[in-house]
mmCIF file of C-alpha atoms and ligand atoms in Angstrom:
data_model
loop_
_atom_site.group_PDB
_atom_site.id
_atom_site.type_symbol
_atom_site.label_atom_id
_atom_site.label_comp_id
_atom_site.label_asym_id
_atom_site.label_seq_id
_atom_site.Cartn_x
_atom_site.Cartn_y
_atom_site.Cartn_z
ATOM 1 C CA MET A 97 -5.791 24.455 -91.684
ATOM 2 C CA ARG A 98 -9.332 24.308 -90.364
ATOM 3 C CA SER A 99 -9.821 24.914 -86.686
ATOM 4 C CA HIS A 100 -10.815 21.242 -86.098
ATOM 5 C CA ASP A 101 -7.643 19.988 -87.809
ATOM 6 C CA CYS A 102 -5.671 22.451 -85.777
ATOM 7 C CA GLN A 103 -7.189 21.067 -82.587
ATOM 8 C CA VAL A 104 -6.307 17.500 -83.622
ATOM 9 C CA TRP A 105 -2.773 18.629 -84.482
ATOM 10 C CA LYS A 106 -2.323 20.343 -81.111
ATOM 11 C CA THR A 107 -3.687 17.330 -79.245
ATOM 12 C CA SER A 108 -1.420 14.890 -81.034
ATOM 13 C CA MET A 109 1.641 17.124 -80.454
ATOM 14 C CA ARG A 110 0.769 17.269 -76.767
ATOM 15 C CA SER A 111 0.431 13.460 -76.649
ATOM 16 C CA LEU A 112 3.791 13.139 -78.398
ATOM 17 C CA ALA A 113 5.425 15.499 -75.907
ATOM 18 C CA ILE A 114 3.955 13.606 -72.954
ATOM 19 C CA ALA A 115 4.996 10.256 -74.460
ATOM 20 C CA SER A 116 8.540 11.594 -74.948
ATOM 21 C CA ILE A 117 8.751 12.756 -71.347
ATOM 22 C CA PHE A 118 7.626 9.326 -70.187
ATOM 23 C CA THR A 119 10.116 7.593 -72.459
ATOM 24 C CA PHE A 120 13.020 9.702 -71.234
ATOM 25 C CA ALA A 121 11.925 9.251 -67.646
ATOM 26 C CA LEU A 122 11.815 5.473 -68.172
ATOM 27 C CA ILE A 123 15.235 5.399 -69.822
ATOM 28 C CA GLY A 124 16.601 7.487 -66.953
ATOM 29 C CA TYR A 125 15.039 5.156 -64.413
ATOM 30 C CA ALA A 126 16.354 2.034 -66.144
ATOM 31 C CA HIS A 127 19.803 3.608 -66.294
ATOM 32 C CA ALA A 128 19.715 4.487 -62.608
ATOM 33 C CA GLN A 129 18.735 0.887 -61.820
ATOM 34 C CA THR A 130 21.687 -0.390 -63.860
ATOM 35 C CA ASP A 131 24.019 1.922 -61.972
ATOM 36 C CA LEU A 132 22.658 0.840 -58.617
ATOM 37 C CA GLN A 133 22.746 -2.866 -59.297
ATOM 38 C CA PRO A 134 25.324 -3.585 -61.981
ATOM 39 C CA THR A 135 24.492 -6.795 -63.799
ATOM 40 C CA MET A 136 27.229 -9.233 -64.718
ATOM 41 C CA ASP A 137 27.065 -7.988 -68.338
ATOM 42 C CA HIS A 138 27.535 -4.432 -67.164
ATOM 43 C CA LYS A 139 30.513 -5.436 -65.021
ATOM 44 C CA MET A 140 32.111 -7.400 -67.870
ATOM 45 C CA HIS A 141 31.555 -4.432 -70.146
ATOM 46 C CA MET A 142 33.164 -2.018 -67.679
ATOM 47 C CA ALA A 143 36.074 -4.421 -67.182
ATOM 48 C CA ALA A 144 36.583 -4.766 -70.937
ATOM 49 C CA MET A 145 36.545 -0.974 -71.283
ATOM 50 C CA ALA A 146 39.367 -0.677 -68.762
ATOM 51 C CA ASN A 147 41.153 -3.497 -70.619
ATOM 52 C CA ASP A 148 40.957 -5.500 -67.412
ATOM 53 C CA SER A 149 39.026 -8.753 -67.532
ATOM 54 C CA ARG A 150 39.108 -9.361 -63.761
ATOM 55 C CA GLN A 151 35.699 -9.542 -62.106
ATOM 56 C CA LEU A 152 34.733 -6.272 -60.426
ATOM 57 C CA LEU A 153 33.412 -6.772 -56.878
ATOM 58 C CA ASP A 154 30.378 -4.751 -55.830
ATOM 59 C CA PHE A 155 31.226 -4.052 -52.173
ATOM 60 C CA PRO A 156 29.899 -1.098 -50.141
ATOM 61 C CA PRO A 157 32.687 1.500 -49.576
ATOM 62 C CA PRO A 158 33.279 0.741 -45.847
ATOM 63 C CA MET A 159 33.683 -2.964 -46.711
ATOM 64 C CA LYS A 160 36.126 -2.098 -49.501
ATOM 65 C CA ALA A 161 38.230 -0.008 -47.119
ATOM 66 C CA HIS A 162 38.151 -2.787 -44.521
ATOM 67 C CA MET A 163 39.184 -5.427 -47.043
ATOM 68 C CA LEU A 164 42.083 -3.333 -48.382
ATOM 69 C CA SER A 165 43.273 -2.699 -44.836
ATOM 70 C CA ASN A 166 43.220 -6.503 -44.257
ATOM 71 C CA MET A 167 45.169 -6.897 -47.496
ATOM 72 C CA ARG A 168 47.905 -4.505 -46.415
ATOM 73 C CA ASP A 169 48.249 -6.484 -43.214
ATOM 74 C CA HIS A 170 48.464 -9.731 -45.255
ATOM 75 C CA LEU A 171 51.450 -8.278 -47.126
ATOM 76 C CA GLN A 172 52.954 -7.059 -43.861
ATOM 77 C CA VAL A 173 52.660 -10.625 -42.502
ATOM 78 C CA ILE A 174 54.417 -12.105 -45.556
ATOM 79 C CA SER A 175 57.163 -9.501 -45.189
ATOM 80 C CA GLU A 176 57.681 -10.216 -41.468
ATOM 81 C CA VAL A 177 57.574 -13.990 -42.054
ATOM 82 C CA VAL A 178 60.226 -13.876 -44.792
ATOM 83 C CA ASP A 179 62.369 -11.657 -42.550
ATOM 84 C CA ALA A 180 62.045 -14.119 -39.630
ATOM 85 C CA ILE A 181 62.911 -17.092 -41.867
ATOM 86 C CA SER A 182 66.006 -15.282 -43.143
ATOM 87 C CA LYS A 183 67.177 -15.080 -39.507
ATOM 88 C CA ALA A 184 66.245 -18.744 -38.878
ATOM 89 C CA GLN A 185 63.571 -17.550 -36.378
ATOM 90 C CA PHE A 186 61.096 -20.264 -37.403
ATOM 91 C CA GLY A 187 59.066 -20.196 -34.201
ATOM 92 C CA LYS A 188 58.496 -16.460 -34.649
ATOM 93 C CA ALA A 189 57.497 -16.984 -38.312
ATOM 94 C CA ALA A 190 55.007 -19.674 -37.226
ATOM 95 C CA LYS A 191 53.425 -17.399 -34.630
ATOM 96 C CA ILE A 192 53.063 -14.378 -36.947
ATOM 97 C CA ALA A 193 51.469 -16.460 -39.716
ATOM 98 C CA GLY A 194 49.212 -18.423 -37.364
ATOM 99 C CA ASP A 195 47.936 -15.404 -35.415
ATOM 100 C CA ARG A 196 47.368 -12.999 -38.316
ATOM 101 C CA LEU A 197 46.779 -15.159 -41.413
ATOM 102 C CA GLY A 198 45.869 -18.690 -40.264
ATOM 103 C CA LEU A 199 42.368 -20.197 -40.187
ATOM 104 C CA ASP A 200 41.911 -19.095 -36.560
ATOM 105 C CA SER A 201 42.917 -15.466 -37.273
ATOM 106 C CA PRO A 202 40.188 -12.766 -37.222
ATOM 107 C CA ALA A 203 40.739 -12.053 -40.942
ATOM 108 C CA ALA A 204 39.852 -15.646 -41.850
ATOM 109 C CA GLU A 205 36.276 -15.144 -40.559
ATOM 110 C CA GLY A 206 35.444 -13.276 -43.779
ATOM 111 C CA CYS A 207 36.284 -16.352 -45.864
ATOM 112 C CA LYS A 208 34.180 -18.865 -43.961
ATOM 113 C CA ALA A 209 30.811 -19.764 -45.525
ATOM 114 C CA PRO A 210 28.071 -17.602 -43.960
ATOM 115 C CA ALA A 211 25.592 -19.431 -41.753
ATOM 116 C CA GLY A 212 21.970 -19.383 -42.950
ATOM 117 C CA THR A 213 20.994 -17.252 -45.930
ATOM 118 C CA SER A 214 23.347 -16.712 -48.854
ATOM 119 C CA GLN A 215 21.779 -13.313 -49.602
ATOM 120 C CA PRO A 216 23.648 -10.184 -48.477
ATOM 121 C CA GLN A 217 21.792 -8.768 -45.462
ATOM 122 C CA MET A 218 23.212 -5.491 -44.249
ATOM 123 C CA SER A 219 20.597 -5.349 -41.498
ATOM 124 C CA THR A 220 21.840 -8.522 -39.809
ATOM 125 C CA PRO A 221 24.030 -7.509 -36.894
ATOM 126 C CA GLY A 222 27.504 -8.993 -37.029
ATOM 127 C CA SER A 223 31.120 -8.208 -37.653
ATOM 128 C CA MET A 224 32.432 -6.684 -40.864
ATOM 129 C CA GLU A 225 34.083 -10.067 -41.500
ATOM 130 C CA GLN A 226 30.730 -11.870 -41.309
ATOM 131 C CA MET A 227 29.211 -9.349 -43.718
ATOM 132 C CA MET A 228 32.152 -9.779 -46.075
ATOM 133 C CA ALA A 229 31.552 -13.517 -46.117
ATOM 134 C CA GLN A 230 28.017 -12.758 -47.363
ATOM 135 C CA PHE A 231 29.128 -10.322 -50.075
ATOM 136 C CA MET A 232 32.007 -12.363 -51.473
ATOM 137 C CA PRO A 233 31.328 -14.500 -54.535
ATOM 138 C CA GLU A 234 31.675 -18.169 -53.560
ATOM 139 C CA GLY A 235 34.713 -18.691 -55.820
ATOM 140 C CA MET A 236 36.543 -15.837 -54.130
ATOM 141 C CA ARG A 237 35.642 -17.044 -50.661
ATOM 142 C CA ASN A 238 37.025 -20.489 -51.546
ATOM 143 C CA ILE A 239 40.374 -19.021 -52.667
ATOM 144 C CA GLY A 240 40.465 -16.924 -49.474
ATOM 145 C CA TYR A 241 39.750 -20.001 -47.345
ATOM 146 C CA SER A 242 42.525 -21.924 -49.156
ATOM 147 C CA MET A 243 44.942 -19.062 -48.480
ATOM 148 C CA HIS A 244 44.139 -18.978 -44.726
ATOM 149 C CA SER A 245 44.303 -22.775 -44.581
ATOM 150 C CA ALA A 246 47.720 -22.722 -46.354
ATOM 151 C CA ALA A 247 48.881 -20.144 -43.768
ATOM 152 C CA SER A 248 47.915 -22.544 -40.945
ATOM 153 C CA ASP A 249 49.832 -25.331 -42.739
ATOM 154 C CA PHE A 250 52.821 -22.992 -43.030
ATOM 155 C CA ALA A 251 52.657 -22.276 -39.272
ATOM 156 C CA THR A 252 52.771 -26.043 -38.607
ATOM 157 C CA ALA A 253 55.713 -26.521 -41.002
ATOM 158 C CA ALA A 254 57.582 -23.552 -39.500
ATOM 159 C CA SER A 255 57.081 -24.933 -35.972
ATOM 160 C CA GLU A 256 58.555 -28.184 -37.233
ATOM 161 C CA ALA A 257 61.506 -26.266 -38.744
ATOM 162 C CA ALA A 258 62.094 -24.661 -35.338
ATOM 163 C CA LYS A 259 62.775 -28.187 -34.010
ATOM 164 C CA THR A 260 64.732 -29.628 -36.941
ATOM 165 C CA GLY A 261 66.455 -26.528 -38.337
ATOM 166 C CA ASP A 262 65.352 -27.607 -41.831
ATOM 167 C CA SER A 263 63.295 -24.864 -43.503
ATOM 168 C CA LYS A 264 62.655 -26.599 -46.843
ATOM 169 C CA ALA A 265 59.095 -27.782 -46.083
ATOM 170 C CA ALA A 266 58.244 -24.425 -44.471
ATOM 171 C CA LEU A 267 59.384 -22.515 -47.558
ATOM 172 C CA ALA A 268 57.327 -24.800 -49.807
ATOM 173 C CA ALA A 269 54.324 -24.182 -47.519
ATOM 174 C CA LEU A 270 54.895 -20.412 -47.670
ATOM 175 C CA SER A 271 54.928 -20.592 -51.450
ATOM 176 C CA ARG A 272 51.498 -22.280 -51.347
ATOM 177 C CA VAL A 273 50.234 -19.279 -49.337
ATOM 178 C CA THR A 274 51.473 -16.667 -51.826
ATOM 179 C CA GLN A 275 50.136 -18.746 -54.748
ATOM 180 C CA GLN A 276 46.631 -18.190 -53.311
ATOM 181 C CA CYS A 277 47.229 -14.408 -53.048
ATOM 182 C CA VAL A 278 48.180 -14.422 -56.727
ATOM 183 C CA ALA A 279 45.242 -16.659 -57.692
ATOM 184 C CA CYS A 280 42.690 -14.305 -56.156
ATOM 185 C CA HIS A 281 44.295 -11.104 -57.459
ATOM 186 C CA SER A 282 44.269 -12.465 -60.995
ATOM 187 C CA VAL A 283 40.489 -12.979 -60.936
ATOM 188 C CA TYR A 284 38.945 -10.209 -58.752
ATOM 189 C CA ARG A 285 39.283 -6.459 -58.324
ATOM 190 C CA LEU A 286 37.612 -3.790 -56.215
ATOM 191 C CA GLN A 287 37.988 -0.906 -58.664
HETATM 192 C C1 HEC B 121 40.219 -14.117 -51.856
HETATM 193 C C2 HEC B 121 40.869 -13.074 -52.616
HETATM 194 C C3 HEC B 121 42.176 -12.506 -52.167
HETATM 195 C C4 HEC B 121 43.203 -13.129 -51.525
HETATM 196 C C5 HEC B 121 43.331 -14.600 -51.111
HETATM 197 C C6 HEC B 121 44.215 -12.132 -51.323
HETATM 198 N N1 HEC B 121 43.810 -10.931 -51.830
HETATM 199 FE FE1 HEC B 121 44.864 -9.193 -51.747
HETATM 200 N N2 HEC B 121 43.364 -8.232 -52.748
HETATM 201 C C7 HEC B 121 42.228 -8.835 -53.252
HETATM 202 C C8 HEC B 121 41.483 -7.888 -54.037
HETATM 203 C C9 HEC B 121 40.178 -8.177 -54.766
HETATM 204 C C10 HEC B 121 42.204 -6.693 -53.995
HETATM 205 C C11 HEC B 121 41.861 -5.390 -54.727
HETATM 206 C C12 HEC B 121 42.611 -5.451 -56.041
HETATM 207 C C13 HEC B 121 42.163 -4.395 -57.056
HETATM 208 O O1 HEC B 121 41.089 -3.760 -56.913
HETATM 209 O O2 HEC B 121 42.903 -4.234 -58.060
HETATM 210 C C14 HEC B 121 43.377 -6.932 -53.173
HETATM 211 C C15 HEC B 121 44.326 -5.983 -52.870
HETATM 212 C C16 HEC B 121 45.506 -6.240 -52.192
HETATM 213 C C17 HEC B 121 46.514 -5.240 -51.850
HETATM 214 C C18 HEC B 121 46.399 -3.756 -52.139
HETATM 215 C C19 HEC B 121 45.945 -3.064 -50.859
HETATM 216 C C20 HEC B 121 45.613 -1.586 -51.055
HETATM 217 O O3 HEC B 121 45.571 -0.867 -50.054
HETATM 218 O O4 HEC B 121 45.362 -1.155 -52.195
HETATM 219 C C21 HEC B 121 47.531 -5.903 -51.236
HETATM 220 C C22 HEC B 121 48.826 -5.311 -50.689
HETATM 221 C C23 HEC B 121 47.164 -7.308 -51.158
HETATM 222 N N3 HEC B 121 45.928 -7.480 -51.731
HETATM 223 C C24 HEC B 121 47.965 -8.294 -50.586
HETATM 224 C C25 HEC B 121 47.599 -9.625 -50.476
HETATM 225 C C26 HEC B 121 48.464 -10.678 -49.953
HETATM 226 C C27 HEC B 121 49.897 -10.509 -49.507
HETATM 227 C C28 HEC B 121 47.732 -11.838 -49.976
HETATM 228 C C29 HEC B 121 48.127 -13.211 -49.547
HETATM 229 C C30 HEC B 121 48.747 -13.415 -48.298
HETATM 230 C C31 HEC B 121 46.426 -11.485 -50.530
HETATM 231 N N4 HEC B 121 46.386 -10.151 -50.809
HETATM 232 C C32 HEC B 121 45.425 -12.400 -50.693
HETATM 233 C C33 HEC B 121 41.830 -10.124 -53.035
HETATM 234 C C34 HEC B 121 42.579 -11.118 -52.372
#
C-alpha cells in the first residue's frame, strides 16, 4: 500500500469510527427519550409482553402512591358500608359513602375535569387531587366521576332505606358503585 492510499484508508476508518459513535449516541438518545415519554405503542407493547392488555398509566411515583392509598380507602368504605347494611344501619352506611366516596368527598376532586389547560402542569400549585385530574386520561376520569356520582346516589338511597326499612334500592345503588370500580380496573393499571 502506497503511503497516500494508507492515508486515505486511515482517514476513512477514522470517519467510520466517528460516524459509529454518533450513530450509537443517537440510538441511545432516542432510547432514553422513549423511556422518558413512553408512546402509546410502547405502552401497548409492554402490556402485551406482560400478557396484560390494560392501559398502563404514566403517573409520577408520588401520585401513584397517593392514588393507591385512595383506592385502599375506597375498599375500606365498601367494606364498612356492607357491614352497616348487614346490621340495618342505613343512616350510617349513607354517611360513610357520602363523606368518603360521594361527589362531595375529597377523593372525588381528582375525577372532576381540570379547569383551564388539559396539559399536565406539575408547576401549577394545587392539591394532589387537582394534579391527578390533569394526568388521568379522560376515559378514566369519566369512569371515576361515574363511580363517585353512583356513591352519592347510594347515599341518597340508603338515607331513604333508613326511613322505610327497605334496603332493596340501596343495594341496587351499591351494586352500581362497585360496577364502576370493576369497569376502571379492567381497563387501566399503574404497573
Ligand atoms: C377511575 C378508575 C378507578 C376506579 C373508579 C376505581 N379504581 Fe381502584 N384502582 C385503579 C387503578 C388503575 C389501580 C391500580 C391497578 C393496577 O396497577 O393493577 C387501582 C387499584 C386499586 C386497589 C389496590 C390498592 C393497592 O394498594 O395496591 C384497590 C384495593 C382498589 N383499587 C379498590 C377500588 C374500589 C373498592 C373501587 C370502587 C369503590 C375502585 N378501586 C375504583 C383505578 C380505579
